[in-house]
Short mmCIF file of C-alpha atoms in Angstrom, two decimals:
data_model
loop_
_atom_site.label_atom_id
_atom_site.label_comp_id
_atom_site.label_asym_id
_atom_site.label_seq_id
_atom_site.Cartn_x
_atom_site.Cartn_y
_atom_site.Cartn_z
CA UNK A 1 -16.99 -29.33 15.24
CA UNK A 2 -18.54 -32.53 16.54
CA UNK A 3 -15.58 -34.69 15.51
CA UNK A 4 -12.87 -32.67 17.31
CA UNK A 5 -14.85 -31.11 20.16
CA UNK A 6 -13.62 -27.64 19.13
CA UNK A 7 -16.24 -24.87 19.17
CA UNK A 8 -15.49 -22.23 16.54
CA UNK A 9 -16.63 -18.62 16.98
CA UNK A 10 -16.06 -15.48 14.98
CA UNK A 11 -13.07 -13.62 16.52
CA UNK A 12 -12.65 -10.89 13.91
CA UNK A 13 -14.16 -9.78 10.62
CA UNK A 14 -13.64 -7.40 7.74
CA UNK A 15 -16.75 -6.21 5.98
CA UNK A 16 -17.78 -3.83 3.24
CA UNK A 17 -20.59 -1.45 4.21
CA UNK A 18 -22.32 0.47 1.46
CA UNK A 19 -22.65 4.22 1.76
CA UNK A 20 -26.00 5.61 0.69
CA UNK A 21 -28.08 3.77 -1.88
CA UNK A 22 -26.50 1.78 -4.67
CA UNK A 23 -27.66 1.68 -8.25
CA UNK A 24 -26.49 -1.77 -9.28
CA UNK A 25 -27.78 -1.65 -12.83
CA UNK A 26 -25.37 -1.54 -15.76
CA UNK A 27 -23.66 1.83 -15.73
CA UNK A 28 -25.18 2.62 -12.33
CA UNK A 29 -23.63 5.23 -10.07
CA UNK A 30 -23.26 5.75 -6.33
CA UNK A 31 -21.45 2.52 -5.45
CA UNK A 32 -19.54 3.94 -2.49
CA UNK A 33 -18.52 1.77 0.45
CA UNK A 34 -16.56 1.78 3.72
CA UNK A 35 -14.26 -1.04 4.83
CA UNK A 36 -14.88 -1.92 8.50
CA UNK A 37 -12.57 -3.95 10.75
CA UNK A 38 -14.15 -5.51 13.87
CA UNK A 39 -13.05 -7.85 16.66
CA UNK A 40 -14.91 -9.81 19.31
CA UNK A 41 -15.23 -7.99 22.64
CA UNK A 42 -17.32 -10.72 24.17
CA UNK A 43 -16.81 -14.35 25.07
CA UNK A 44 -17.12 -17.63 23.20
CA UNK A 45 -20.57 -18.11 24.69
CA UNK A 46 -21.68 -14.50 24.10
CA UNK A 47 -19.75 -12.97 21.20
CA UNK A 48 -19.98 -9.20 20.70
CA UNK A 49 -18.37 -7.83 17.57
CA UNK A 50 -17.23 -4.19 17.85
CA UNK A 51 -15.81 -1.85 15.23
CA UNK A 52 -12.11 -1.08 15.75
CA UNK A 53 -11.16 0.65 12.50
CA UNK A 54 -12.90 2.05 9.43
CA UNK A 55 -11.62 3.21 6.06
CA UNK A 56 -14.25 5.47 4.57
CA UNK A 57 -15.15 5.61 0.90
CA UNK A 58 -13.30 8.94 0.67
CA UNK A 59 -10.14 7.62 2.33
CA UNK A 60 -10.36 8.76 5.97
CA UNK A 61 -9.21 6.23 8.59
CA UNK A 62 -10.96 6.24 11.98
CA UNK A 63 -10.10 4.23 15.10
CA UNK A 64 -12.96 4.88 17.55
CA UNK A 65 -11.33 3.08 20.48
CA UNK A 66 -7.78 4.42 20.10
CA UNK A 67 -6.75 5.66 23.59
CA UNK A 68 -7.25 9.43 23.83
CA UNK A 69 -8.29 11.79 26.62
CA UNK A 70 -8.57 15.41 27.74
CA UNK A 71 -9.02 16.57 31.32
CA UNK A 72 -9.57 20.05 32.81
CA UNK A 73 -10.51 21.60 36.15
CA UNK A 74 -14.17 22.10 37.12
CA UNK A 75 -15.30 25.73 36.70
CA UNK A 76 -15.18 27.68 39.98
CA UNK A 77 -12.43 25.51 41.47
CA UNK A 78 -9.34 27.70 41.17
CA UNK A 79 -6.34 26.37 43.08
CA UNK A 80 -2.85 27.41 44.19
CA UNK A 81 0.49 25.83 45.08
CA UNK A 82 3.34 27.26 47.15
CA UNK A 83 7.01 26.40 46.52
CA UNK A 84 6.41 22.77 45.65
CA UNK A 85 6.18 20.14 42.94
CA UNK A 86 2.54 19.20 42.46
CA UNK A 87 0.23 17.14 40.25
CA UNK A 88 -2.30 19.37 38.52
CA UNK A 89 -5.77 18.40 39.84
CA UNK A 90 -7.63 17.93 36.57
CA UNK A 91 -10.93 16.47 37.78
CA UNK A 92 -13.23 17.21 34.83
CA UNK A 93 -12.97 14.79 31.89
CA UNK A 94 -14.08 16.17 28.54
CA UNK A 95 -13.42 12.84 26.79
CA UNK A 96 -11.63 9.61 27.62
CA UNK A 97 -11.65 6.96 24.91
CA UNK A 98 -10.81 3.68 26.58
CA UNK A 99 -11.33 4.93 30.14
CA UNK A 100 -7.62 5.21 30.96
CA UNK A 101 -7.63 8.58 32.76
CA UNK A 102 -8.40 8.62 36.51
CA UNK A 103 -9.95 11.93 37.62
CA UNK A 104 -9.28 11.18 41.29
CA UNK A 105 -5.53 10.54 40.98
CA UNK A 106 -5.27 12.83 37.91
CA UNK A 107 -3.18 10.24 36.08
CA UNK A 108 -3.38 8.46 32.73
CA UNK A 109 -2.41 4.78 32.57
CA UNK A 110 -1.10 3.47 29.24
CA UNK A 111 -3.27 0.48 28.24
CA UNK A 112 -0.72 -0.83 25.72
CA UNK A 113 2.94 -0.29 24.92
CA UNK A 114 3.55 2.34 22.26
CA UNK A 115 4.41 5.94 21.43
CA UNK A 116 2.11 8.50 23.03
CA UNK A 117 1.85 12.28 22.79
CA UNK A 118 0.87 14.42 25.80
CA UNK A 119 0.08 18.14 26.08
CA UNK A 120 0.04 20.27 29.24
CA UNK A 121 -1.76 23.59 28.81
CA UNK A 122 -1.11 25.91 31.75
CA UNK A 123 -2.40 29.25 33.05
CA UNK A 124 -0.87 30.83 36.15
CA UNK A 125 -1.37 34.14 37.94
CA UNK A 126 0.10 35.97 40.93
CA UNK A 127 3.67 35.02 39.99
CA UNK A 128 5.95 37.42 41.88
CA UNK A 129 9.24 38.82 40.62
CA UNK A 130 11.18 36.18 42.56
CA UNK A 131 9.06 33.25 41.36
CA UNK A 132 8.68 30.98 38.38
CA UNK A 133 6.39 28.11 37.41
CA UNK A 134 7.82 25.20 35.41
CA UNK A 135 5.33 23.22 33.30
CA UNK A 136 6.05 19.50 33.15
CA UNK A 137 4.79 16.08 32.07
CA UNK A 138 5.71 13.42 34.65
CA UNK A 139 5.79 9.62 34.38
CA UNK A 140 5.91 6.78 36.87
CA UNK A 141 9.23 5.30 35.74
CA UNK A 142 10.66 7.52 32.99
CA UNK A 143 11.05 10.72 35.02
CA UNK A 144 9.76 14.23 34.33
CA UNK A 145 9.95 16.25 31.13
CA UNK A 146 10.25 20.04 31.29
CA UNK A 147 8.10 21.77 28.69
CA UNK A 148 7.77 25.50 29.40
CA UNK A 149 8.21 28.11 32.13
CA UNK A 150 6.19 31.08 33.41
CA UNK A 151 7.88 33.89 35.38
CA UNK A 152 7.14 37.42 36.55
CA UNK A 153 9.27 38.66 33.67
CA UNK A 154 6.89 37.09 31.15
CA UNK A 155 4.27 39.64 30.10
CA UNK A 156 2.00 40.66 31.84
CA UNK A 157 3.95 40.14 35.07
CA UNK A 158 1.76 38.95 37.97
CA UNK A 159 -1.38 38.84 35.80
CA UNK A 160 -2.67 35.79 33.89
CA UNK A 161 0.10 34.09 31.94
CA UNK A 162 -0.03 31.08 29.65
CA UNK A 163 2.34 28.36 28.48
CA UNK A 164 1.78 25.07 26.67
CA UNK A 165 4.10 22.19 25.91
CA UNK A 166 3.92 18.79 24.22
CA UNK A 167 6.09 15.69 24.50
CA UNK A 168 6.13 12.32 22.71
CA UNK A 169 7.11 9.28 24.77
CA UNK A 170 7.68 5.60 24.06
CA UNK A 171 6.00 3.94 27.05
CA UNK A 172 5.25 0.46 28.37
CA UNK A 173 1.79 -0.85 29.15
CA UNK A 174 0.81 0.18 32.68
CA UNK A 175 3.02 3.29 32.74
CA UNK A 176 1.34 6.27 34.44
CA UNK A 177 1.57 9.86 33.18
CA UNK A 178 0.36 13.14 34.68
CA UNK A 179 0.59 16.92 34.32
CA UNK A 180 2.84 18.54 36.90
CA UNK A 181 4.13 21.96 37.91
CA UNK A 182 7.15 23.05 39.92
CA UNK A 183 6.73 26.38 41.71
CA UNK A 184 9.85 28.16 42.90
CA UNK A 185 9.97 31.09 45.30
CA UNK A 186 6.37 31.59 46.39
CA UNK A 187 2.72 30.97 45.52
CA UNK A 188 1.07 30.74 42.10
CA UNK A 189 -2.64 30.47 41.36
CA UNK A 190 -4.28 28.51 38.56
CA UNK A 191 -7.62 29.26 36.89
CA UNK A 192 -10.36 26.66 36.45
CA UNK A 193 -12.77 26.15 33.57
CA UNK A 194 -14.50 22.91 32.61
CA UNK A 195 -14.08 23.67 28.91
CA UNK A 196 -10.33 23.93 29.45
CA UNK A 197 -9.72 27.46 28.22
CA UNK A 198 -7.08 27.95 30.95
CA UNK A 199 -5.57 24.66 32.13
CA UNK A 200 -5.82 21.19 30.60
CA UNK A 201 -4.03 17.86 30.20
CA UNK A 202 -4.52 15.71 27.09
CA UNK A 203 -2.92 12.84 25.23
CA UNK A 204 -3.37 9.99 22.80
CA UNK A 205 -1.69 6.88 21.45
CA UNK A 206 0.20 7.49 18.21
CA UNK A 207 1.07 3.86 17.55
#
């Protein structure tokens, strides 16, 4: 605006996108459309509109940038812990919307405040009769949450055993979260597979 010196740029938009071809004649059919919500990811000088939410013509709601991730352990990289509390070394990322999971520290950092859900899928083997493995989700400031437990007395004894647990947490922006195990009484091994059929850590923002 030349009179005020204010430069106006598009910051957000809502648009209707047609689905397929429309027959706009009287009594025409096929007038389906999606509603798309976008915001500017760029700058005033170089705006870059990006889709943030879509309501499809059939009613589904998608949020392509909603924080979500899943991490596993690279195939052929089995590992073990002995009588300790340890962060599970999930170095293989199957997806990470928003780029909030660090596969070198094995931790997820919450980009915004909100309620999140996290799942720790665990496989352990070689658990002796005097041992147990506790499956946990740990956080930087809110403590640890105990989900499940594997012991020798869980079938099939010292062979491969499985346990999975999920927790929902109300967290602040910047809070870190990771998958953790506590091993009591000896050594337990953990199987690796990039597809995550044995061990995995995943989570997403609920809202």
